[in-house]
PDB file of C-alpha atoms and ligand atoms in Angstrom:
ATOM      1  CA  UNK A   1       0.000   0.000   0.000  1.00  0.00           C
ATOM      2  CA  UNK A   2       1.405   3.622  -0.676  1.00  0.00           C
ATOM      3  CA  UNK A   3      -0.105   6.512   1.120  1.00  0.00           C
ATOM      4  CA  UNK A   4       0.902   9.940  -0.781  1.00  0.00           C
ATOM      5  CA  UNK A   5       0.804  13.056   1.332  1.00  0.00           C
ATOM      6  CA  UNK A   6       1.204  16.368  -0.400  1.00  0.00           C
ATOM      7  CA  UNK A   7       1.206  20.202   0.103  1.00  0.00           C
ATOM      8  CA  UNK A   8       2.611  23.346   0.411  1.00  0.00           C
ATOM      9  CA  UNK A   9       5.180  23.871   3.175  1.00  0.00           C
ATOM     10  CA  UNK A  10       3.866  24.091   6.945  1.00  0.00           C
ATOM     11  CA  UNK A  11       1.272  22.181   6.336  1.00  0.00           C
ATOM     12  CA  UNK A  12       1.935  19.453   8.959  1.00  0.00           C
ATOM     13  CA  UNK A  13       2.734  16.783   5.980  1.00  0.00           C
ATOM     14  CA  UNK A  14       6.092  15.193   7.340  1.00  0.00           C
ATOM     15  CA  UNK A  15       4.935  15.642  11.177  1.00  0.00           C
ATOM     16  CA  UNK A  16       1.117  13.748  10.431  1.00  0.00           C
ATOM     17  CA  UNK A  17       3.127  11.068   7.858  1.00  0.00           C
ATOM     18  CA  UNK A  18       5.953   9.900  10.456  1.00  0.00           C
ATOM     19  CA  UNK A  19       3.045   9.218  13.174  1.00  0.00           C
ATOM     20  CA  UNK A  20       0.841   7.629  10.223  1.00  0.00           C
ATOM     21  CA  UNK A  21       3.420   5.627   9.108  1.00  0.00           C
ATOM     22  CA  UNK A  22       4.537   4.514  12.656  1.00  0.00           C
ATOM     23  CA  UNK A  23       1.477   4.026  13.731  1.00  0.00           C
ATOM     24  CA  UNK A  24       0.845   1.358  10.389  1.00  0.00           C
ATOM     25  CA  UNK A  25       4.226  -0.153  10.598  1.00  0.00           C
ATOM     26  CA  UNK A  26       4.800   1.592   7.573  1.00  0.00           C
ATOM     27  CA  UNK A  27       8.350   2.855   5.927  1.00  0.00           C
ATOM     28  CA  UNK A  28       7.844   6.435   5.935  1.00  0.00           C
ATOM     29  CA  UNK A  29      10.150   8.461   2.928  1.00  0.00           C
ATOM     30  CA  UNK A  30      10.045  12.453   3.507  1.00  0.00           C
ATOM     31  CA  UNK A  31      10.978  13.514  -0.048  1.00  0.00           C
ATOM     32  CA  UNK A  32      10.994  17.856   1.175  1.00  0.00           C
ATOM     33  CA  UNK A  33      14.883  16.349   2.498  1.00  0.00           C
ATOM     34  CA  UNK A  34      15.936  14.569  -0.633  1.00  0.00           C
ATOM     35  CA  UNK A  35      15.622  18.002  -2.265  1.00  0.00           C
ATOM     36  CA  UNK A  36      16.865  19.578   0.886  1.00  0.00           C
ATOM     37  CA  UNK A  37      19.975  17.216   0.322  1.00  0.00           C
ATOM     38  CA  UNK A  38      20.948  18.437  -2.770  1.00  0.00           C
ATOM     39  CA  UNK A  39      20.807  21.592  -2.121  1.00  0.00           C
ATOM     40  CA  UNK A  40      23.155  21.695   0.961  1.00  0.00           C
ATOM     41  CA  UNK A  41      25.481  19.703  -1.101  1.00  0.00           C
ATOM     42  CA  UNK A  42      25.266  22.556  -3.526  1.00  0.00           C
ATOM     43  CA  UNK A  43      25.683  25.400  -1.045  1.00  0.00           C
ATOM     44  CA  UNK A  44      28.822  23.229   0.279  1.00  0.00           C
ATOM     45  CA  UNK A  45      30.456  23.387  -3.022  1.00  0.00           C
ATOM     46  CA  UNK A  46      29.666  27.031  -3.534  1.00  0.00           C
ATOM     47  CA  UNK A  47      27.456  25.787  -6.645  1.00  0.00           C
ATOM     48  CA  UNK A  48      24.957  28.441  -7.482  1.00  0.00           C
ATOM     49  CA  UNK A  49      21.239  26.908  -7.666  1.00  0.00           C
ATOM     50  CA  UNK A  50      20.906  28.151 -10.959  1.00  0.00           C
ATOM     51  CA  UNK A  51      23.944  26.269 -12.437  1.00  0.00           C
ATOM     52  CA  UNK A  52      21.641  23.988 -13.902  1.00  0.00           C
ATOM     53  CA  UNK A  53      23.933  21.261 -15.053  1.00  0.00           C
ATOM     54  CA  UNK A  54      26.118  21.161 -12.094  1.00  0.00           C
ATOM     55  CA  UNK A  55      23.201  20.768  -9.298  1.00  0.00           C
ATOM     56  CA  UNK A  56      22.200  18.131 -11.718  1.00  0.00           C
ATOM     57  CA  UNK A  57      25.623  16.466 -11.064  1.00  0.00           C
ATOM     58  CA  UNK A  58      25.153  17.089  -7.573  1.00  0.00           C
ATOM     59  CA  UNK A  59      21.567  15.391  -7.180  1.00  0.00           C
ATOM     60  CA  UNK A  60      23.216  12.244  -9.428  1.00  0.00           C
ATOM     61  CA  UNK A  61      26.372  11.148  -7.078  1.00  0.00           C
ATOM     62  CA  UNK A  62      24.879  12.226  -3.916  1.00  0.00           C
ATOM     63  CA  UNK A  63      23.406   9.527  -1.622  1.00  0.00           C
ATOM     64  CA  UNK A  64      20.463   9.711   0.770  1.00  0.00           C
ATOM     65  CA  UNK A  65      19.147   7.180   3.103  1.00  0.00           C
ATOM     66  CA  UNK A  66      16.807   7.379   6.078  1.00  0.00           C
ATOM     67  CA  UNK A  67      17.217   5.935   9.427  1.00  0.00           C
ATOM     68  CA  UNK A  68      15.229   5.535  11.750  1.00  0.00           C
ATOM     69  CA  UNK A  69      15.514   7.995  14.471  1.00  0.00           C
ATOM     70  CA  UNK A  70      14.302   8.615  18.245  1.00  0.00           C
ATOM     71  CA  UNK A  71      11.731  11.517  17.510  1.00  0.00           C
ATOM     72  CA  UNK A  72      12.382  12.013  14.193  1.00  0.00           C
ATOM     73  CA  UNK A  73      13.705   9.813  11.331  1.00  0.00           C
ATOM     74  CA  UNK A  74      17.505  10.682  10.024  1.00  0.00           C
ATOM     75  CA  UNK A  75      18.374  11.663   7.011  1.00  0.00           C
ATOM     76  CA  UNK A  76      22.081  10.295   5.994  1.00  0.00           C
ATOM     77  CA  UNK A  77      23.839  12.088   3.154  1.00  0.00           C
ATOM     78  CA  UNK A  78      26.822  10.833   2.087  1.00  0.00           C
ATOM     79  CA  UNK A  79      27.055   8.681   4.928  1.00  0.00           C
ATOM     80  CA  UNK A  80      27.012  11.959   7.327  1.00  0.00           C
ATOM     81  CA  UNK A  81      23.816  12.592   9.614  1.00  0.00           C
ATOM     82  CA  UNK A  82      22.595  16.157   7.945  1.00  0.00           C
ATOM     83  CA  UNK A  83      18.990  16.080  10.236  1.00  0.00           C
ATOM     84  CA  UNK A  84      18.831  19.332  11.898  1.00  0.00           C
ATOM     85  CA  UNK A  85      21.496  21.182   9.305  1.00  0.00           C
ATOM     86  CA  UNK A  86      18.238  20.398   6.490  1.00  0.00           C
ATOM     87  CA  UNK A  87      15.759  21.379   8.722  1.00  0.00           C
ATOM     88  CA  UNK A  88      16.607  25.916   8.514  1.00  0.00           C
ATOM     89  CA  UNK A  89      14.747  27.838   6.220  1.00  0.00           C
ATOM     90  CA  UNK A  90      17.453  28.705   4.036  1.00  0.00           C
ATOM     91  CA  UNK A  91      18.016  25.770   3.503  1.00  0.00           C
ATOM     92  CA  UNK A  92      14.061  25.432   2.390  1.00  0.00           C
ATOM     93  CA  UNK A  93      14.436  28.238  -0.007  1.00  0.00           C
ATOM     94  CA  UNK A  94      17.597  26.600  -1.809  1.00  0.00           C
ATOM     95  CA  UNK A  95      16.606  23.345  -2.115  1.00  0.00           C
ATOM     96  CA  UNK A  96      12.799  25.150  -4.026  1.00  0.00           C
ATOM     97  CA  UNK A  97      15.591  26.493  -6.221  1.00  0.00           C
ATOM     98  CA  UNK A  98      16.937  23.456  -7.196  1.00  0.00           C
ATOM     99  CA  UNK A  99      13.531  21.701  -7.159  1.00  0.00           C
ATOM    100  CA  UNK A 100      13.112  23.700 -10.172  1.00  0.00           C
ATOM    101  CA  UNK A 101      15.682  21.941 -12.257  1.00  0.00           C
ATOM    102  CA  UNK A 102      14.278  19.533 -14.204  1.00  0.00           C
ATOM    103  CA  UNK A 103      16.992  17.025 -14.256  1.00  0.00           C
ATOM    104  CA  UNK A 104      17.168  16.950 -10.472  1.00  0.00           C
ATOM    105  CA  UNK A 105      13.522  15.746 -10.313  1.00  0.00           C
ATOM    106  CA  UNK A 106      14.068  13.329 -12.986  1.00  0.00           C
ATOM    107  CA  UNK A 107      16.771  11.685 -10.720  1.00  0.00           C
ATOM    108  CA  UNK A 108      15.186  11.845  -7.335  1.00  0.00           C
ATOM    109  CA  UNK A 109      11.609  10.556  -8.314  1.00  0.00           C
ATOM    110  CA  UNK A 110      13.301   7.793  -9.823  1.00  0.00           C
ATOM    111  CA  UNK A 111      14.751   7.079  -6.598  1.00  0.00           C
ATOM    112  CA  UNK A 112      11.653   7.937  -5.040  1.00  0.00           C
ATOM    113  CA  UNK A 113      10.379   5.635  -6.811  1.00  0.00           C
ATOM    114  CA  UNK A 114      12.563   2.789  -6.305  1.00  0.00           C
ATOM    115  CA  UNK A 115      12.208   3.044  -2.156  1.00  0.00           C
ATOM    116  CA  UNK A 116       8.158   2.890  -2.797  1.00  0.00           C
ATOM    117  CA  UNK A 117       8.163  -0.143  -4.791  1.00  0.00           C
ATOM    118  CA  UNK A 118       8.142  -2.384  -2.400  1.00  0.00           C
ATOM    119  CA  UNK A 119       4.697  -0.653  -0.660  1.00  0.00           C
ATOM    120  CA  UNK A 120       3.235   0.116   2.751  1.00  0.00           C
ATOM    121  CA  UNK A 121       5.376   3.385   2.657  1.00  0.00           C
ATOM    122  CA  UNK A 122       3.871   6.811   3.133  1.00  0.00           C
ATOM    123  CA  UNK A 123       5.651   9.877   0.926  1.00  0.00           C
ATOM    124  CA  UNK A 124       5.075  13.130   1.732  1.00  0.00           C
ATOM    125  CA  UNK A 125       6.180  16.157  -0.932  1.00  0.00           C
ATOM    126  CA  UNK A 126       4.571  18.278  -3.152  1.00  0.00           C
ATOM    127  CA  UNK A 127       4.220  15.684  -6.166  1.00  0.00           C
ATOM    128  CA  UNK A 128       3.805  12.571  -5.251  1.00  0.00           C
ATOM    129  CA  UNK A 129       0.334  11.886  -6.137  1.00  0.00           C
ATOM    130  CA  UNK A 130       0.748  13.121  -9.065  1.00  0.00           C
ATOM    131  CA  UNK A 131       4.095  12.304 -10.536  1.00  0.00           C
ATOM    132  CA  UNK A 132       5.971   9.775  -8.487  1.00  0.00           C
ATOM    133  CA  UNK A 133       3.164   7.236  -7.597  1.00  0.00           C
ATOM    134  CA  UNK A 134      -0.126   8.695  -9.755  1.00  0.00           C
ATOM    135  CA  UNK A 135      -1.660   5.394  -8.388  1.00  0.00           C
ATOM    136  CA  UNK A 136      -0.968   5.420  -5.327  1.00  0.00           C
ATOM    137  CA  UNK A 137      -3.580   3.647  -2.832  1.00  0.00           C
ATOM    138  CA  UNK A 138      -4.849   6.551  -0.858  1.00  0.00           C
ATOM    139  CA  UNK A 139      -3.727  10.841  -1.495  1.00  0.00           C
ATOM    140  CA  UNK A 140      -4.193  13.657   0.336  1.00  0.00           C
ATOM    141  CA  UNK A 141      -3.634  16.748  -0.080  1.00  0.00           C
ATOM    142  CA  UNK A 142      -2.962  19.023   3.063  1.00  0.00           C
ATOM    143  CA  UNK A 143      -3.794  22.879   3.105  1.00  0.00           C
ATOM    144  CA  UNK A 144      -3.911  25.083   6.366  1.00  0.00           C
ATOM    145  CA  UNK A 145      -3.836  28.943   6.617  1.00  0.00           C
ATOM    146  CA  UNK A 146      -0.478  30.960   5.174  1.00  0.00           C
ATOM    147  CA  UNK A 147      -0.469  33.074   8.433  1.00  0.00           C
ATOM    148  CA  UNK A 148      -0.906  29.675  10.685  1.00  0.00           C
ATOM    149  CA  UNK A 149       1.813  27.396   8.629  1.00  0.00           C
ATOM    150  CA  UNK A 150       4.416  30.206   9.721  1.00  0.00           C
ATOM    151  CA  UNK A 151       3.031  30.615  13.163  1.00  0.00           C
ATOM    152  CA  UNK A 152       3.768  26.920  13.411  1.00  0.00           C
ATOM    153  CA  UNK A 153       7.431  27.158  11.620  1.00  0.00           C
ATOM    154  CA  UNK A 154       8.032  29.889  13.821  1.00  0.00           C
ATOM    155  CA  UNK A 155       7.428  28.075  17.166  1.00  0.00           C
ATOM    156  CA  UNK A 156       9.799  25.150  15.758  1.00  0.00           C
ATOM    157  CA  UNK A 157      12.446  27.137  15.553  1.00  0.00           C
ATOM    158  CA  UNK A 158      12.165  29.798  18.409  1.00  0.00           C
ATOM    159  CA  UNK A 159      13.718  28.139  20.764  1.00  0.00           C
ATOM    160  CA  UNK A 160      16.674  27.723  18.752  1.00  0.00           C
ATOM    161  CA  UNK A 161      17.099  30.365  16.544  1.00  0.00           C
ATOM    162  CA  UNK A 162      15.395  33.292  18.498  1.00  0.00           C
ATOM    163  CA  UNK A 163      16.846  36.288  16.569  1.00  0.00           C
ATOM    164  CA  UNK A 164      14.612  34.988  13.268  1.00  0.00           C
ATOM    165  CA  UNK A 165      11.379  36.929  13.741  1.00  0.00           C
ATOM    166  CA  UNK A 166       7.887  35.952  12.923  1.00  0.00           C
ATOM    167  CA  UNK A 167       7.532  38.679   9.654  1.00  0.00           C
ATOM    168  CA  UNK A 168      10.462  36.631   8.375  1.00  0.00           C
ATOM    169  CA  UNK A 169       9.609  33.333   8.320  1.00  0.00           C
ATOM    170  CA  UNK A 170       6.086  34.424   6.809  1.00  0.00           C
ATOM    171  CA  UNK A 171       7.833  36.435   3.953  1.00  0.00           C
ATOM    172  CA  UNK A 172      10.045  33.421   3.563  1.00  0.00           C
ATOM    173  CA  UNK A 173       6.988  30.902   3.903  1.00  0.00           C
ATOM    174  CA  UNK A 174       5.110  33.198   0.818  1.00  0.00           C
ATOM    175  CA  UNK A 175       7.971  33.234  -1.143  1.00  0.00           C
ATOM    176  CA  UNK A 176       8.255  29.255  -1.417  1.00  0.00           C
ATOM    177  CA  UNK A 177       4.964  28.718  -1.920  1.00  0.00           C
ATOM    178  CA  UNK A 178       4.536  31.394  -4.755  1.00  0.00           C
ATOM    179  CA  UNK A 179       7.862  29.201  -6.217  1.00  0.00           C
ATOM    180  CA  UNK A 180       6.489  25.310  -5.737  1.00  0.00           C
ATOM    181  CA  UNK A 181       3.125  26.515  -7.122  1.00  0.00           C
ATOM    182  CA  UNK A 182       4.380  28.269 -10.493  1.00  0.00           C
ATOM    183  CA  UNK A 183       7.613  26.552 -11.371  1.00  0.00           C
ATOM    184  CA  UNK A 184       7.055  24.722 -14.715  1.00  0.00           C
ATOM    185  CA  UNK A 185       7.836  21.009 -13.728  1.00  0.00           C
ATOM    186  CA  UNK A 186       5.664  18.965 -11.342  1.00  0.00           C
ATOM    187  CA  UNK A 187       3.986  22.499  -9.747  1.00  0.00           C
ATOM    188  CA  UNK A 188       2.553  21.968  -6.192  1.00  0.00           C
ATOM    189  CA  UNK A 189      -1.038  20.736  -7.351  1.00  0.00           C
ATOM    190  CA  UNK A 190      -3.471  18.780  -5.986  1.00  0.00           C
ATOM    191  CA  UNK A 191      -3.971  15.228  -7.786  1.00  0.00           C
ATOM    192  CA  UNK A 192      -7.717  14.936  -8.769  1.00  0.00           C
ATOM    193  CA  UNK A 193      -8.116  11.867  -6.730  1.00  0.00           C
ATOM    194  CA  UNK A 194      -6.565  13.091  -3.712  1.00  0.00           C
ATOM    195  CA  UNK A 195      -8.483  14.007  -0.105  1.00  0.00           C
ATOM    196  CA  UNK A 196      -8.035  17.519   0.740  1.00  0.00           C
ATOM    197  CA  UNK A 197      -7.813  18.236   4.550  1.00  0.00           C
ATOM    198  CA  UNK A 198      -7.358  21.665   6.049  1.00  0.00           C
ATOM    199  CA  UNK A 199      -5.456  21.569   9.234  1.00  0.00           C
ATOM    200  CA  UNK A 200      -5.567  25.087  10.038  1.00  0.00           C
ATOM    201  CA  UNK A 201      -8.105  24.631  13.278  1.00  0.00           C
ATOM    202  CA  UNK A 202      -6.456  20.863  13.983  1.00  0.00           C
ATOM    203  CA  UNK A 203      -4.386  19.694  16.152  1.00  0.00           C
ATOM    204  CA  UNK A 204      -2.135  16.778  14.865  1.00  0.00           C
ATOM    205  CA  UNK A 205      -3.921  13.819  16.656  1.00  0.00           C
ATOM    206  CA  UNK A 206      -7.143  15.109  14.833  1.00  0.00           C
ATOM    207  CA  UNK A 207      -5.657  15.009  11.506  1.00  0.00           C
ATOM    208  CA  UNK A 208      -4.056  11.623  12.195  1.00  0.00           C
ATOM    209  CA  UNK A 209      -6.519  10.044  13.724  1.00  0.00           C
ATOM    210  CA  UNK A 210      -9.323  11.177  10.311  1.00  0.00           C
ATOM    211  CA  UNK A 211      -6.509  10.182   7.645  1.00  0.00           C
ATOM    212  CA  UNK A 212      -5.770   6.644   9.776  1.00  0.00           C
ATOM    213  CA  UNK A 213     -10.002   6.245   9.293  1.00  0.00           C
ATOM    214  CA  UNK A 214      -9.920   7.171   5.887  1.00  0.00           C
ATOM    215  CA  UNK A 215      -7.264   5.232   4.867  1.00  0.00           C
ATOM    216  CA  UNK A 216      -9.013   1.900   6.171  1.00  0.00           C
ATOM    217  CA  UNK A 217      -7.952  -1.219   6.834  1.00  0.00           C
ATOM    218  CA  UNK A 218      -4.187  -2.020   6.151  1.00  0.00           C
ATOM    219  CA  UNK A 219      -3.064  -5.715   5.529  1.00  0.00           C
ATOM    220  CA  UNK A 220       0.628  -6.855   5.658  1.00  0.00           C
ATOM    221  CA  UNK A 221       2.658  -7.773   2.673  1.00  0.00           C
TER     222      UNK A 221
HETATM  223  O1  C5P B 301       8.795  19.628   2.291  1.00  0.00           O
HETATM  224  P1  C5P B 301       9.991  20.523   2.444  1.00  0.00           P
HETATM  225  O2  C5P B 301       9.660  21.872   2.958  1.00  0.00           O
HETATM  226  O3  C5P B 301      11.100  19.874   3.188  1.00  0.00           O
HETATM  227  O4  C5P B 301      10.535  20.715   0.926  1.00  0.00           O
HETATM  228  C1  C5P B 301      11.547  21.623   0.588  1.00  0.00           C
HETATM  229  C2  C5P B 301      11.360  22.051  -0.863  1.00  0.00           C
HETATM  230  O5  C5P B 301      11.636  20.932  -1.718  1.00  0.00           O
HETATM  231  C3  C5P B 301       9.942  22.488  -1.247  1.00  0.00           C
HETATM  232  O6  C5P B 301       9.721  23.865  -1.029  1.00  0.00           O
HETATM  233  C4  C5P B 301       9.853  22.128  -2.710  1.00  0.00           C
HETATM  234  O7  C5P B 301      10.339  23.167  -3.531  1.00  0.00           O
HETATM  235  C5  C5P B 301      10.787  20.943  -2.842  1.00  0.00           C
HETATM  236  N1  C5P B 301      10.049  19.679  -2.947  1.00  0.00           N
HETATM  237  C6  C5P B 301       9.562  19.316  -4.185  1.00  0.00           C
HETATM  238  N2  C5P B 301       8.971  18.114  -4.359  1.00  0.00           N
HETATM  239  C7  C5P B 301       8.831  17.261  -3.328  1.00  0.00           C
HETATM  240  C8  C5P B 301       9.292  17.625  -2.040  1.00  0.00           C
HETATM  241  C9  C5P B 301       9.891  18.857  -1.872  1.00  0.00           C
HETATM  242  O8  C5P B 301       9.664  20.074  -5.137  1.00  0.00           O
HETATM  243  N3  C5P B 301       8.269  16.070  -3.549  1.00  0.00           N
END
């Protein structure tokens, strides 16, 4: 079975799929990091995101695998634990840059792709009902409030990075959003099929707890 999650950033996607997928036993893949990946790699090698052909080089020898972690699963790039260096906003913006590139998508799907094939995974992103698994079993498609998604991004990272303030986060927030919904390949749509959920007046056991109901009875491969 593959569960798609998809939508625009702060929606709760990668928080509601971890506890979905642990919850069903379930692999879970956050594909927001893969392209996160890519782009740190890039910013390491002083590659500017618009050097088309070199991020694609970047996003073809680069390796990413998930671990599982205590609270959150790890992402391992290049056999080095990047989780909380992907996690900062600039690091957001870059890697909707380089999301952009066409030949960086053809290369991650594919190995999107690959670590779905063997089911009960859920995938969150911005195109994977529609591009990496257009069949998958059940899609949704989360939404919530611009204002709330960077209240919420704002309380992750107060505590840590207390100088960023709330006005830039949401400017930040807008920009990304205005860049995953009009870039030309695989734009942040909804798939026809999918479930649209609004989270802005949810809590996260709400939203869980509906999506686990919709998505039914789950039998082992
Ligand atoms: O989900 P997250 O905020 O980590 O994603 C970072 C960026 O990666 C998004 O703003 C988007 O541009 C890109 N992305 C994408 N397709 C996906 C997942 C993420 O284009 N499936």
């Amino acid at each position: 079975m593959i569960i798609a999650i998809d939508g625009p950033a702060g929606s709760g996607k990668s928080t509601v799929a971890q506890l979905i997928a642990s919850r069903l036993n379930f692999k879970y893949i956050e594909t927001g990091s893969m392209y996160r990946a890519v782009a740190w790699k890039a910013l390491q090698a002083k590659i500017n995101p618009e050097e088309q052909e070199r991020i694609a080089e970047v996003a073809r020898t680069i390796s990413i695998e998930f671990q599982p972690g205590n609270e959150r699963q790890k992402v391992i790039v290049d056999g080095e634990d990047l989780t909380p260096v992907l996690k900062t906003e600039t690091i957001g913006r870059l890697a909707a840059v380089v999301a952009a590139n066409k030949a960086v998508r053809e290369v991650l799907v594919a190995q999107q792709q690959d670590m779905g094939r063997n089911g009960n995974v859920v995938m969150d992103g911005r195109d994977i009902g529609t591009v990496v698994f257009p069949d998958a079993d059940k899609k949704f498609f989360l939404v919530a409030d611009q204002k709330e998604r960077a209240q919420r991004r704002h309380q992750e990272i107060r505590a840590k990075s207390p100088e960023v303030t709330f006005e830039k986060i949401y400017e930040q927030l807008q920009q990304r959003d205005f860049e995953d919904e009009n870039r030309e390949v695989s734009p942040l749509v909804p798939a026809k099929d999918s479930i649209r959920l609004d989270t802005t007046q949810m809590n996260i056991e709400d939203v869980v707890a509906q999506m686990i109901e919709m998505i039914g009875p789950v039998h082992s491969p």
